[in-house]
Amino acid sequence: MKKMFKLMILFSLLVTLLSGCSNGGNIAGDSGLDNTGDSNNVIVSKEGGGEVILEEEDSTTTKLMAQAADSYYFSHWEGDLSGTNNPEYIDNTAPREVTAVFLSQEENNPDGTDANGVFKLINSWGENWGAFNDGSYYISYEAAIANNLDLYLIAPRDQYQPKALAVFNIEAASRKDVEIKFETADGSKQLYPASAPYDYDGSMNNIPVNQKGGASAFPENNIALDISSLLPINGEITLTVTNSGSSDIYLNNWQLEEYSAYPGTPVQTYSSNLSSELIAAGNSKSFTMNINIETSVSAQADSSSGLDSYVRDYTEADWRSRENKHLRAQSYHNDSFGRGLKELSAEEMKTALESGIVKTIDAGALAGDQIKVAGEASLDYSASEYFPPVGNQGSEGSCASWSTVYYMLGFYQARDQGWDLSAAAVTGVDQSQLMSPDFIYQLINGGQDGGSYYTDNLMMLANLGAASWAEMPADDSEYLSWGSEEAWRTAAGHRVDYPIYYLQINNYTDIKAVKDLLDQGYLLSAAIDSTQYNSNGIWTVDNYSNPYLDHANTVVGYDDSYQNSVEEISIK
């Protein structure tokens, strides 16, 4: 039977019932501490008006539920828990101390703007889509909280220039059966990432993508892979090709190119002088060159963003909360518009958090740090000259790639390079200055138009980069090609940084954190239910609920003054 421990609010009762407690908050059970798994091991305090109820979830886990008093709201946990999830879960096999922070609604929102605000979203169904005929949609802060809106972001890699490329040609009937790995004494790089510096202590973690390129053949053209992270190299570099399929494959030459400026002419080319090297079915084969490249990428290119200081340890609720989310299993389309977002299940999210694929943003630390830059009541990056024209994915299930590659990476690259993308349509700007969603999507769609994962898109953007629209225009009638050699070479110069960041909106502390992220210049991608779009153009708690997550939109701004009609919306 589950034990219920209701935390006491009045200080006088605490003194009477729990002598020796020092911080005077709501405290549950500080007697009889042991390591056998008991909610008595969990000591809970509170700041502000509210209480916490403890419930034994199982023999080793306690569930904590924060309940705010009138005129207060639950903000976040501190101590042995962090984050804004409510309820939350904690291991109770050892003594734990947790503080529940409740904030006054009036003191933290004196003008009432938070309760009336909206986030602006950009869709990928064309520049004339939606109630405002500009591809935009809105979600109120209240609706974002009520539906625990999922958000992903990744940091730009500004002023990045590759210093070394590996160029190779593979003859193989099935992409999914081939592993490509370059390795030196100090590190390795793979076509599909299997390890990357997601942890800040420099350790490497296994982070396989969920989907690869399916059973189609490798392209006939060369593939170019940025291996700058392996520099400097003074000695051997080894290419290992693993063939897990049932047919023989061939390596038709490989070479390394060293650059002082990119794009440009390599200052040195190292050729293997190989020709049609057989790698038999079910086997792997290694090829080695001795080279000397003293150059290394700049410290900036490998550095993490300022968001590192706002990352927290993941909690059990970070993945448990997904058990209650409705996730669509495959892409589909109607009205000629594709969907295709594949969200991680609870178990997949747990693995992603454990292995470091995803890092959770500590909204309490971010919102409480007063780092807000603009200090304005509204912000709209879709009005910026650096924001790409609203595009159209057509019937293809590539929405996650459109959001992360075309909009997020495209905005970062234009801002970094000073490109002016202010045009009404894709055809109105330099095609070499737009990022290709298809370049990434067709690497990670499993060889079918079945949608893709946020994590796969962002991992491949960090590992490979993205080609421009000029080399690989979006085409919803074709979903298998991998792009020309020039597309691969261009992609090396358009990469993002590690790691992937994640934030779920649970309360107004998260709302403030998202606004701070936008103020700092980040875009975010939101998982939404496209079947609930309506003619009003705005989601509220009255018309958006119980979503089935099937589509990705890009968060580009906010307005603290809620407007409830098409004519009154102020951020356009």
Coordinates of C-alpha atoms in Angstrom, one line a residue:
M1 CA 0.0 0.0 0.0
K2 CA 1.3 3.5 -0.8
K3 CA 2.1 5.7 2.1
M4 CA 1.0 9.3 2.0
F5 CA 2.9 12.0 3.8
K6 CA 1.3 15.4 3.7
L7 CA 3.8 18.2 4.5
M8 CA 2.9 20.6 7.3
I9 CA 2.9 24.3 6.5
L10 CA 2.8 25.9 9.9
F11 CA 6.2 26.5 11.5
S12 CA 4.8 25.9 15.0
L13 CA 3.6 22.5 14.1
L14 CA 7.0 21.7 12.6
V15 CA 8.8 22.6 15.8
T16 CA 6.4 20.4 17.7
L17 CA 6.5 17.4 15.4
L18 CA 10.0 17.5 14.0
S19 CA 12.5 18.9 16.4
G20 CA 15.9 19.7 15.1
C21 CA 14.9 20.8 11.6
S22 CA 16.6 24.1 10.7
N23 CA 15.0 25.7 7.7
G24 CA 11.4 25.9 8.9
G25 CA 9.7 24.7 5.6
N26 CA 7.4 21.9 5.0
I27 CA 9.2 18.8 6.0
A28 CA 8.3 15.1 5.6
G29 CA 9.7 12.6 8.0
D30 CA 13.3 13.0 9.3
S31 CA 13.2 10.1 11.8
G32 CA 14.3 6.6 11.3
L33 CA 16.6 7.2 8.3
D34 CA 17.8 4.0 6.7
N35 CA 19.0 2.6 3.3
T36 CA 16.2 0.1 2.8
G37 CA 14.0 2.3 0.6
D38 CA 11.6 4.5 2.6
S39 CA 10.0 7.9 2.0
N40 CA 11.1 8.8 5.6
N41 CA 14.6 9.2 3.9
V42 CA 13.3 12.1 1.9
I43 CA 13.4 15.4 3.8
V44 CA 11.4 18.2 2.0
S45 CA 11.5 21.9 2.7
K46 CA 9.5 24.6 1.0
E47 CA 10.0 28.3 0.1
G48 CA 6.9 30.4 -0.4
G49 CA 3.3 29.4 -0.2
G50 CA 2.5 25.7 -0.8
E51 CA 2.9 22.2 0.3
V52 CA 4.4 18.9 -0.9
I53 CA 2.8 15.5 -0.8
L54 CA 5.0 12.4 -0.7
E55 CA 3.9 9.0 -2.1
E56 CA 5.9 5.8 -2.3
E57 CA 5.9 5.0 -6.0
D58 CA 7.7 1.7 -5.4
S59 CA 10.1 0.2 -2.9
T60 CA 12.9 2.5 -3.8
T61 CA 11.2 5.6 -5.3
T62 CA 9.2 8.4 -3.7
K63 CA 6.9 10.6 -5.8
L64 CA 6.7 14.3 -4.8
M65 CA 3.7 16.4 -5.7
A66 CA 3.9 20.2 -5.2
Q67 CA 0.7 22.0 -4.5
A68 CA 0.8 25.8 -4.5
A69 CA -1.3 27.9 -2.1
D70 CA -3.6 30.6 -3.4
S71 CA -1.8 33.4 -5.3
Y72 CA 1.3 31.3 -5.6
Y73 CA 2.6 28.9 -8.2
F74 CA 5.1 26.1 -8.0
S75 CA 8.4 27.2 -9.6
H76 CA 11.1 24.5 -9.3
W77 CA 13.0 22.0 -7.1
E78 CA 16.3 22.6 -5.4
G79 CA 18.7 20.4 -3.5
D80 CA 18.9 16.7 -4.5
L81 CA 16.3 17.5 -7.2
S82 CA 16.2 20.2 -9.8
G83 CA 13.9 21.2 -12.6
T84 CA 10.2 22.1 -12.9
N85 CA 8.6 18.7 -13.3
N86 CA 5.6 18.2 -11.1
P87 CA 5.2 15.5 -10.0
E88 CA 8.8 14.5 -9.6
Y89 CA 10.5 11.2 -8.4
I90 CA 13.5 10.6 -6.2
D91 CA 15.4 7.5 -5.1
N92 CA 14.7 7.0 -1.4
T93 CA 17.3 4.4 -0.5
A94 CA 19.5 7.0 1.1
P95 CA 18.9 10.3 2.8
R96 CA 17.7 13.1 0.4
E97 CA 17.0 16.7 1.0
V98 CA 14.7 18.6 -1.4
T99 CA 13.3 22.1 -1.4
A100 CA 10.1 23.0 -3.3
V101 CA 10.2 26.7 -4.4
F102 CA 6.8 28.5 -4.7
L103 CA 6.7 32.0 -6.1
S104 CA 4.1 34.7 -5.6
Q105 CA 2.1 35.3 -8.7
E106 CA 1.8 39.1 -8.0
E107 CA 5.4 39.7 -7.2
N108 CA 6.8 37.8 -10.2
N109 CA 4.2 39.0 -12.7
P110 CA 2.9 42.4 -11.5
D111 CA 1.4 43.4 -14.8
G112 CA -0.3 40.0 -15.5
T113 CA 1.5 39.8 -18.8
D114 CA 2.7 36.2 -18.4
A115 CA -0.8 34.8 -18.2
N116 CA -1.8 36.8 -21.3
G117 CA 1.2 36.1 -23.6
V118 CA 1.8 34.0 -26.6
F119 CA 4.7 32.3 -28.4
K120 CA 5.0 32.7 -32.2
L121 CA 5.5 29.6 -34.3
I122 CA 6.5 29.2 -37.9
N123 CA 5.2 26.3 -39.9
S124 CA 6.6 24.7 -43.1
W125 CA 3.5 24.5 -45.2
G126 CA 4.1 27.5 -47.4
E127 CA 4.3 31.3 -47.1
N128 CA 0.5 31.7 -47.5
W129 CA -0.6 29.1 -45.0
G130 CA -2.6 29.8 -41.9
A131 CA -5.0 32.4 -40.6
F132 CA -2.5 35.2 -41.1
N133 CA -1.5 34.1 -44.6
D134 CA 2.2 34.2 -43.6
G135 CA 3.0 30.6 -42.4
S136 CA 2.7 31.6 -38.7
Y137 CA 0.7 30.3 -35.7
Y138 CA 0.5 31.2 -32.0
I139 CA 0.3 29.3 -28.7
S140 CA -0.6 31.0 -25.5
Y141 CA 1.7 30.6 -22.5
E142 CA -1.2 29.0 -20.6
A143 CA -1.7 26.4 -23.4
A144 CA 2.0 25.7 -23.5
I145 CA 2.0 24.9 -19.8
A146 CA -1.2 22.9 -19.8
N147 CA 0.1 20.7 -22.6
N148 CA 3.7 20.5 -21.3
L149 CA 5.1 21.7 -24.6
D150 CA 8.3 19.9 -25.7
L151 CA 11.1 22.1 -27.0
Y152 CA 14.6 21.3 -28.5
L153 CA 17.5 23.6 -29.4
I154 CA 21.1 23.5 -30.4
A155 CA 23.8 26.1 -30.3
P156 CA 25.3 27.6 -33.5
R157 CA 29.0 27.0 -34.4
D158 CA 29.8 30.6 -35.5
Q159 CA 32.8 31.4 -37.8
Y160 CA 33.5 27.7 -38.2
Q161 CA 35.9 26.6 -40.9
P162 CA 36.8 22.9 -41.5
K163 CA 40.6 22.2 -41.6
A164 CA 40.5 18.7 -42.9
L165 CA 38.1 16.6 -45.0
A166 CA 38.1 12.8 -45.7
V167 CA 36.9 12.1 -49.2
F168 CA 35.9 8.5 -50.1
N169 CA 33.9 6.5 -52.5
I170 CA 31.9 3.4 -51.5
E171 CA 30.3 0.9 -53.8
A172 CA 27.6 -0.8 -51.7
A173 CA 24.0 -2.0 -52.4
S174 CA 22.7 -1.1 -48.9
R175 CA 23.5 1.9 -46.9
K176 CA 22.3 0.5 -43.6
D177 CA 24.8 -2.3 -43.8
V178 CA 27.9 -0.1 -44.0
E179 CA 29.9 1.6 -41.1
I180 CA 32.5 4.2 -42.0
K181 CA 35.0 5.1 -39.2
F182 CA 38.2 7.3 -39.3
E183 CA 40.5 6.8 -36.3
T184 CA 43.7 8.2 -34.9
A185 CA 45.5 7.6 -31.7
D186 CA 43.6 10.4 -30.0
G187 CA 40.0 10.0 -31.4
S188 CA 37.6 8.8 -34.0
K189 CA 34.9 10.2 -36.4
Q190 CA 32.1 8.2 -38.1
L191 CA 29.7 8.9 -40.9
Y192 CA 26.9 8.2 -38.5
P193 CA 27.9 9.3 -35.1
A194 CA 28.6 6.7 -32.5
S195 CA 30.5 8.8 -30.0
A196 CA 30.8 12.6 -29.5
P197 CA 31.8 15.0 -26.7
Y198 CA 28.4 15.4 -25.2
D199 CA 29.7 15.2 -21.7
Y200 CA 31.5 18.2 -20.4
D201 CA 34.2 16.2 -18.8
G202 CA 35.4 15.2 -22.2
S203 CA 34.3 11.6 -22.0
M204 CA 32.9 9.9 -25.0
N205 CA 29.4 8.3 -25.1
N206 CA 27.7 5.8 -27.3
I207 CA 25.1 7.8 -29.2
P208 CA 23.8 5.9 -32.2
V209 CA 21.1 7.5 -34.4
N210 CA 17.7 6.0 -34.4
Q211 CA 17.4 5.7 -38.1
K212 CA 20.0 5.7 -41.0
G213 CA 19.6 5.8 -44.7
G214 CA 17.8 2.6 -45.4
A215 CA 18.5 -0.2 -47.8
S216 CA 19.3 1.9 -50.9
A217 CA 22.7 1.9 -52.6
F218 CA 25.4 4.3 -51.8
P219 CA 25.6 7.2 -54.3
E220 CA 28.1 6.9 -57.2
N221 CA 29.7 10.2 -56.3
N222 CA 32.3 10.8 -53.6
I223 CA 31.3 11.6 -50.0
A224 CA 33.2 14.3 -48.1
L225 CA 33.4 14.2 -44.2
D226 CA 34.8 16.9 -42.0
I227 CA 37.4 15.2 -39.7
S228 CA 38.8 18.5 -38.2
S229 CA 38.1 17.2 -34.7
L230 CA 40.8 14.6 -35.1
L231 CA 43.5 17.3 -35.8
P232 CA 46.4 17.6 -35.3
I233 CA 47.5 14.2 -36.8
N234 CA 51.1 13.2 -36.7
G235 CA 51.2 9.6 -37.7
E236 CA 48.6 7.0 -38.7
I237 CA 45.0 7.6 -39.6
T238 CA 42.9 4.5 -40.2
L239 CA 39.8 4.1 -42.2
T240 CA 37.8 1.1 -41.2
V241 CA 34.9 -0.1 -43.4
T242 CA 32.5 -2.6 -41.8
N243 CA 30.1 -4.6 -44.0
S244 CA 27.4 -6.2 -42.0
G245 CA 25.3 -7.1 -45.0
S246 CA 25.1 -10.2 -47.2
S247 CA 26.7 -8.7 -50.3
D248 CA 30.3 -7.7 -51.0
I249 CA 31.1 -4.0 -51.1
Y250 CA 34.1 -2.0 -52.4
L251 CA 36.1 1.0 -51.3
N252 CA 37.1 3.0 -54.4
N253 CA 39.9 5.2 -53.1
W254 CA 40.0 7.6 -50.2
Q255 CA 42.0 10.7 -49.6
L256 CA 42.5 13.5 -47.0
E257 CA 42.5 17.2 -47.8
E258 CA 44.1 19.8 -45.5
Y259 CA 42.8 23.4 -45.7
S260 CA 44.0 26.8 -44.4
A261 CA 40.8 28.5 -45.5
Y262 CA 37.4 26.9 -46.3
P263 CA 35.9 26.8 -48.9
G264 CA 39.0 27.0 -51.0
T265 CA 41.8 24.9 -52.5
P266 CA 43.4 22.3 -50.2
V267 CA 47.0 23.2 -49.2
Q268 CA 47.8 19.5 -49.1
T269 CA 46.1 16.3 -50.4
Y270 CA 47.0 12.8 -49.1
S271 CA 45.9 10.0 -51.4
S272 CA 45.6 6.3 -50.5
N273 CA 46.1 5.3 -54.2
L274 CA 43.6 2.5 -53.6
S275 CA 41.3 1.0 -56.2
S276 CA 38.3 -1.3 -55.8
E277 CA 39.3 -2.7 -52.4
L278 CA 36.9 -5.6 -51.5
I279 CA 35.2 -5.8 -48.2
A280 CA 33.5 -9.2 -48.1
A281 CA 30.0 -9.7 -46.7
G282 CA 30.0 -9.9 -42.9
N283 CA 33.6 -8.6 -42.6
S284 CA 35.4 -5.4 -41.9
K285 CA 38.7 -4.1 -43.3
S286 CA 41.1 -1.3 -42.3
F287 CA 43.2 1.0 -44.4
T288 CA 46.0 3.2 -43.0
M289 CA 47.9 6.3 -44.1
N290 CA 50.7 8.1 -42.4
I291 CA 50.2 11.9 -42.5
N292 CA 51.4 15.1 -40.8
I293 CA 48.8 17.8 -40.3
E294 CA 49.8 20.3 -37.5
T295 CA 46.8 22.5 -37.9
S296 CA 43.9 22.2 -35.5
V297 CA 40.4 23.7 -35.4
S298 CA 40.1 26.8 -33.2
A299 CA 39.1 26.5 -29.6
Q300 CA 35.9 28.3 -30.5
A301 CA 35.0 25.7 -33.0
D302 CA 35.1 22.9 -30.3
S303 CA 33.7 25.0 -27.4
S304 CA 30.3 24.6 -26.0
S305 CA 27.8 27.4 -25.7
G306 CA 27.1 29.5 -22.7
L307 CA 24.1 27.3 -22.0
D308 CA 26.4 24.7 -20.4
S309 CA 26.1 26.5 -17.1
Y310 CA 22.3 26.1 -17.2
V311 CA 22.2 22.3 -17.8
R312 CA 21.0 20.2 -14.9
D313 CA 21.2 16.5 -14.1
Y314 CA 18.2 14.7 -15.6
T315 CA 15.5 13.4 -13.3
E316 CA 13.2 10.4 -13.5
A317 CA 10.3 12.7 -14.4
D318 CA 12.2 13.9 -17.5
W319 CA 11.5 10.6 -19.1
R320 CA 8.5 9.4 -17.0
S321 CA 6.4 12.3 -18.2
R322 CA 6.6 11.0 -21.8
E323 CA 4.6 8.0 -20.7
N324 CA 1.6 10.3 -20.7
K325 CA 2.3 11.9 -24.1
H326 CA 0.6 10.7 -27.3
L327 CA 3.2 10.0 -30.0
R328 CA 2.4 9.1 -33.6
A329 CA 4.3 6.2 -34.9
Q330 CA 4.8 7.3 -38.5
S331 CA 4.4 10.2 -40.9
Y332 CA 1.3 10.9 -42.8
H333 CA -0.2 13.7 -44.8
N334 CA -3.6 15.2 -45.6
D335 CA -4.5 18.4 -47.5
S336 CA -1.2 17.9 -49.3
F337 CA 0.7 18.8 -46.1
G338 CA 3.2 16.4 -44.6
R339 CA 3.9 15.7 -41.0
G340 CA 6.5 13.3 -39.8
L341 CA 7.8 14.1 -36.4
K342 CA 9.0 11.0 -34.4
E343 CA 9.2 11.8 -30.8
L344 CA 11.2 9.6 -28.4
S345 CA 9.2 7.2 -26.2
A346 CA 9.7 7.2 -22.5
E347 CA 12.3 4.4 -22.7
E348 CA 14.1 6.1 -25.6
M349 CA 14.2 9.4 -23.8
K350 CA 15.6 7.6 -20.7
T351 CA 18.4 6.1 -22.9
A352 CA 19.0 9.5 -24.5
L353 CA 19.3 11.2 -21.2
E354 CA 21.6 8.5 -19.7
S355 CA 23.9 8.5 -22.6
G356 CA 24.1 12.2 -23.0
I357 CA 22.3 12.6 -26.4
V358 CA 20.0 15.1 -24.7
K359 CA 20.8 17.6 -22.0
T360 CA 18.0 19.2 -19.9
I361 CA 17.9 22.9 -19.4
D362 CA 17.6 24.0 -15.8
A363 CA 14.8 26.6 -16.2
G364 CA 15.0 27.6 -12.6
A365 CA 18.7 28.6 -12.9
L366 CA 18.1 30.3 -16.3
A367 CA 15.0 32.2 -15.5
G368 CA 16.5 33.3 -12.1
D369 CA 19.8 34.5 -13.5
Q370 CA 18.3 37.7 -14.8
I371 CA 20.1 37.4 -18.1
K372 CA 17.3 38.8 -20.2
V373 CA 18.9 40.8 -23.0
A374 CA 16.2 42.7 -24.8
G375 CA 13.9 43.4 -21.9
E376 CA 11.1 44.0 -24.4
A377 CA 7.5 42.8 -24.2
S378 CA 7.7 41.1 -27.6
L379 CA 10.3 39.7 -30.0
D380 CA 10.0 38.2 -33.5
Y381 CA 12.9 36.7 -35.3
S382 CA 10.8 35.9 -38.4
A383 CA 10.9 39.6 -39.2
S384 CA 14.7 39.6 -39.1
E385 CA 16.6 39.8 -42.4
Y386 CA 18.5 36.7 -41.3
F387 CA 15.4 34.5 -41.0
P388 CA 14.7 32.3 -44.1
P389 CA 11.6 32.8 -46.2
V390 CA 8.7 30.6 -45.0
G391 CA 9.1 27.3 -47.0
N392 CA 6.8 24.4 -47.9
Q393 CA 7.7 20.8 -47.1
G394 CA 4.9 19.6 -49.4
S395 CA 3.6 16.1 -48.7
E396 CA 7.0 14.8 -47.4
G397 CA 7.3 13.8 -43.7
S398 CA 10.3 16.1 -43.2
C399 CA 8.9 18.6 -40.7
A400 CA 11.7 18.1 -38.1
S401 CA 14.3 18.7 -40.8
W402 CA 12.6 21.8 -41.9
S403 CA 12.5 23.2 -38.4
T404 CA 16.0 22.3 -37.3
V405 CA 17.9 22.5 -40.7
Y406 CA 16.0 25.1 -42.8
Y407 CA 14.9 27.5 -40.1
M408 CA 17.2 27.0 -37.1
L409 CA 20.5 26.4 -38.9
G410 CA 19.5 28.7 -41.7
F411 CA 18.9 31.6 -39.3
Y412 CA 22.2 30.9 -37.4
Q413 CA 24.2 30.7 -40.6
A414 CA 22.7 33.9 -42.1
R415 CA 23.3 35.8 -38.9
D416 CA 26.9 34.6 -38.7
Q417 CA 27.6 35.3 -42.4
G418 CA 25.6 38.5 -42.7
W419 CA 23.3 37.1 -45.4
D420 CA 20.1 39.0 -46.2
L421 CA 17.3 36.5 -46.5
S422 CA 14.5 39.0 -46.4
A423 CA 12.2 37.8 -49.2
A424 CA 8.6 36.7 -49.5
A425 CA 9.5 33.3 -50.9
V426 CA 12.4 30.8 -51.3
T427 CA 12.9 31.8 -54.9
G428 CA 13.6 35.4 -53.9
V429 CA 17.0 34.8 -52.2
D430 CA 20.4 33.4 -53.1
Q431 CA 19.8 29.6 -53.0
S432 CA 23.4 29.1 -51.7
Q433 CA 22.4 30.9 -48.6
L434 CA 19.5 28.7 -47.7
M435 CA 20.0 25.3 -45.9
S436 CA 18.7 22.1 -47.4
P437 CA 16.3 20.1 -45.2
D438 CA 16.4 17.2 -47.6
F439 CA 20.2 16.7 -47.2
I440 CA 19.7 15.7 -43.5
Y441 CA 16.2 14.1 -43.8
Q442 CA 17.3 11.6 -46.5
L443 CA 20.2 10.5 -44.3
I444 CA 17.9 9.6 -41.4
N445 CA 14.5 8.6 -42.7
G446 CA 15.3 4.9 -42.8
G447 CA 15.1 4.8 -46.6
Q448 CA 11.4 5.7 -46.7
D449 CA 9.3 8.8 -46.3
G450 CA 8.4 7.9 -42.7
G451 CA 9.5 10.9 -40.7
S452 CA 12.5 11.5 -38.5
Y453 CA 13.5 12.2 -34.9
Y454 CA 14.7 15.5 -33.5
T455 CA 17.7 13.8 -32.0
D456 CA 18.8 12.3 -35.3
N457 CA 18.4 15.6 -37.1
L458 CA 20.4 17.5 -34.5
M459 CA 23.1 14.8 -34.1
M460 CA 23.7 14.8 -37.9
L461 CA 23.8 18.6 -38.1
A462 CA 26.5 18.5 -35.5
N463 CA 28.4 15.6 -37.0
L464 CA 28.1 16.5 -40.8
G465 CA 26.4 19.9 -41.3
A466 CA 23.9 20.6 -44.0
A467 CA 24.2 21.3 -47.7
S468 CA 22.7 24.5 -49.2
W469 CA 19.5 24.7 -51.2
A470 CA 21.6 25.3 -54.3
E471 CA 23.2 21.9 -54.2
M472 CA 20.1 20.0 -52.9
P473 CA 16.7 21.8 -53.3
A474 CA 13.9 20.4 -51.2
D475 CA 11.7 18.0 -53.3
D476 CA 8.8 16.2 -51.7
S477 CA 8.6 13.7 -54.6
E478 CA 12.0 12.2 -53.8
Y479 CA 13.3 11.0 -50.4
L480 CA 16.3 8.7 -51.1
S481 CA 19.2 10.6 -52.7
W482 CA 22.2 11.6 -50.6
G483 CA 23.4 14.6 -52.5
S484 CA 26.3 15.3 -54.8
E485 CA 30.0 15.5 -53.7
E486 CA 29.6 19.3 -53.8
A487 CA 26.6 19.0 -51.4
W488 CA 28.8 17.0 -48.9
R489 CA 31.6 19.5 -49.2
T490 CA 29.3 22.5 -48.6
A491 CA 27.8 20.7 -45.6
A492 CA 31.1 20.6 -43.8
G493 CA 31.0 24.4 -43.4
H494 CA 27.5 24.5 -42.0
R495 CA 27.6 22.6 -38.7
V496 CA 26.1 23.3 -35.3
D497 CA 27.6 22.6 -31.8
Y498 CA 27.1 19.8 -29.3
P499 CA 25.0 18.9 -27.3
I500 CA 21.3 18.8 -27.9
Y501 CA 19.3 20.8 -25.3
Y502 CA 15.7 20.0 -24.2
L503 CA 13.1 21.9 -22.2
Q504 CA 9.6 21.0 -21.3
I505 CA 7.2 23.8 -20.4
N506 CA 5.6 22.9 -17.0
N507 CA 5.0 26.4 -15.5
Y508 CA 5.8 30.1 -15.7
T509 CA 9.4 29.5 -14.7
D510 CA 9.8 27.6 -17.9
I511 CA 8.0 30.3 -19.8
K512 CA 10.5 32.9 -18.5
A513 CA 13.4 30.5 -19.5
V514 CA 12.2 30.2 -23.0
K515 CA 11.8 33.9 -23.4
D516 CA 15.4 34.3 -22.1
L517 CA 16.6 31.8 -24.6
L518 CA 14.9 33.7 -27.4
D519 CA 16.4 37.0 -26.1
Q520 CA 19.8 35.4 -26.3
G521 CA 19.3 34.7 -30.0
Y522 CA 18.3 31.0 -30.0
L523 CA 15.5 29.5 -31.9
L524 CA 13.6 26.5 -30.5
S525 CA 11.7 23.7 -32.2
A526 CA 8.4 22.6 -30.7
A527 CA 6.6 19.3 -31.0
I528 CA 2.9 19.9 -31.7
D529 CA -0.4 18.3 -32.9
S530 CA -1.0 19.5 -36.4
T531 CA -4.6 18.2 -36.4
Q532 CA -5.6 20.9 -33.9
Y533 CA -4.7 23.9 -36.1
N534 CA -7.8 26.2 -36.3
S535 CA -8.9 29.2 -38.3
N536 CA -8.2 31.5 -35.4
G537 CA -4.5 31.0 -35.7
I538 CA -4.0 30.8 -31.9
W539 CA -3.9 27.9 -29.5
T540 CA -5.4 28.5 -26.1
V541 CA -6.4 26.2 -23.2
D542 CA -9.8 26.1 -24.7
N543 CA -8.9 24.8 -28.2
Y544 CA -5.6 22.9 -27.7
S545 CA -5.5 19.8 -25.4
N546 CA -4.5 16.2 -25.2
P547 CA -2.2 16.6 -28.3
Y548 CA -0.9 13.7 -30.4
L549 CA 2.6 14.9 -31.3
D550 CA 3.1 14.6 -35.0
H551 CA 4.6 17.8 -36.3
A552 CA 7.5 20.3 -35.7
N553 CA 7.1 24.1 -35.6
T554 CA 9.8 26.6 -34.9
V555 CA 9.5 29.1 -32.0
V556 CA 10.6 32.5 -33.3
G557 CA 9.3 35.0 -30.8
Y558 CA 6.8 36.0 -28.1
D559 CA 4.4 38.7 -27.1
D560 CA 3.5 39.3 -23.5
S561 CA 0.3 41.1 -24.5
Y562 CA -2.2 38.4 -25.5
Q563 CA -4.3 39.2 -28.5
N564 CA -7.3 37.1 -29.3
S565 CA -8.0 37.7 -33.0
V566 CA -6.3 37.8 -36.3
E567 CA -6.7 41.6 -36.6
E568 CA -5.2 42.2 -33.2
I569 CA -2.1 40.1 -33.2
S570 CA 0.9 42.5 -32.9
I571 CA 3.9 40.4 -33.8
K572 CA 3.9 39.5 -37.4

